[in-house]
XYZ file of C-alpha atoms in Angstrom:
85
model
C 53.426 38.474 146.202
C 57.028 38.659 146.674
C 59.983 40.793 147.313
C 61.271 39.368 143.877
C 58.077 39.921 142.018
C 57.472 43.148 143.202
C 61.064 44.757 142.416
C 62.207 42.848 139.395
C 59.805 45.384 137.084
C 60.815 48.308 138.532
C 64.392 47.849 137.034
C 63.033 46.239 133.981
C 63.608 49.285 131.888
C 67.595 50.065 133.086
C 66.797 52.567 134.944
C 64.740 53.019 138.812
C 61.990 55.800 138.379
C 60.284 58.097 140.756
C 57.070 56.680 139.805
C 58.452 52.659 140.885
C 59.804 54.145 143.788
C 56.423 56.175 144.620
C 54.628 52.559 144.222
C 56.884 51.217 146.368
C 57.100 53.154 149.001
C 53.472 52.865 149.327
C 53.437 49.139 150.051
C 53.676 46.848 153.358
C 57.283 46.480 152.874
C 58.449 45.008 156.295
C 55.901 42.478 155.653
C 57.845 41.688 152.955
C 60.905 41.039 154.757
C 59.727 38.995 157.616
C 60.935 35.846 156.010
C 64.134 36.569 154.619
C 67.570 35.674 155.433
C 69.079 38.251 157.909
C 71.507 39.680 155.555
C 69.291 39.981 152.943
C 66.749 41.452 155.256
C 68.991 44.145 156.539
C 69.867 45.097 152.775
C 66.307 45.239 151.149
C 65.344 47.429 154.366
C 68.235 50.004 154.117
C 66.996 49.761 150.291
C 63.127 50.859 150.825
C 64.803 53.859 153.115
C 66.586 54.730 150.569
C 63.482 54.673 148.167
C 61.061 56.353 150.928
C 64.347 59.196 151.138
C 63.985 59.319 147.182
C 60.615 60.130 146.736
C 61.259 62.525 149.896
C 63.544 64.404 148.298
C 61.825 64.404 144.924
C 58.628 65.468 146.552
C 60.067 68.510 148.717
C 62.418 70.131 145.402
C 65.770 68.774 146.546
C 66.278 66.368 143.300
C 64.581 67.002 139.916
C 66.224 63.608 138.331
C 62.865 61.118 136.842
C 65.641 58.234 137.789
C 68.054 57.068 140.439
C 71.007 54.836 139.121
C 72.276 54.556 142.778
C 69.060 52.704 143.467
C 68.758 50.876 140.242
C 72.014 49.396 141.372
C 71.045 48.460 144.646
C 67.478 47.384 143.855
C 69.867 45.088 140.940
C 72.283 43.688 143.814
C 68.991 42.654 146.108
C 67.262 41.072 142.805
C 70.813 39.036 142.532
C 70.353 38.073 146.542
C 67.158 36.895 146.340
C 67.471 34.928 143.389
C 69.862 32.950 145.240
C 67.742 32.675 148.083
């Protein structure tokens, strides 16, 4: 299992959804990142923050939205990263 693997279906659809960002908020994820690049590191972390802050927010009745384009975007920029990689 891979960083790759793991987000490229979550953004399948066009859109990131509370219930890909509940699944991955639940996983290992600095496991995931151990062998990354620095950069790219630094990025996916500040991205599965912002995911764990999602579902946060979504949980506790601040945001009612079933997607997030902001992280749809960012999950799309990481996917571009590590495809390079």
């Amino acid at each position: 299992m891979t960083l790759k693997s793991i987000l490229e279906p979550t953004i399948e659809n066009g859109t990131f959804t509370i219930d890909a960002a509940r699944k991955l908020a639940q996983l290992d994820w600095r496991s995931l990142l151990e062998n990354l690049p620095t950069e790219v590191r630094s990025e996916a972390e500040s991205l599965f923050y912002f995911i764990e802050g999602y579902v946060e927010e979504v949980d506790e009745g601040f945001v009612d939205q079933a997607d997030d384009p902001e992280l749809y975007e960012r999950t799309k920029q990481i996917l571009t990263r590590l495809r390079a990689v």
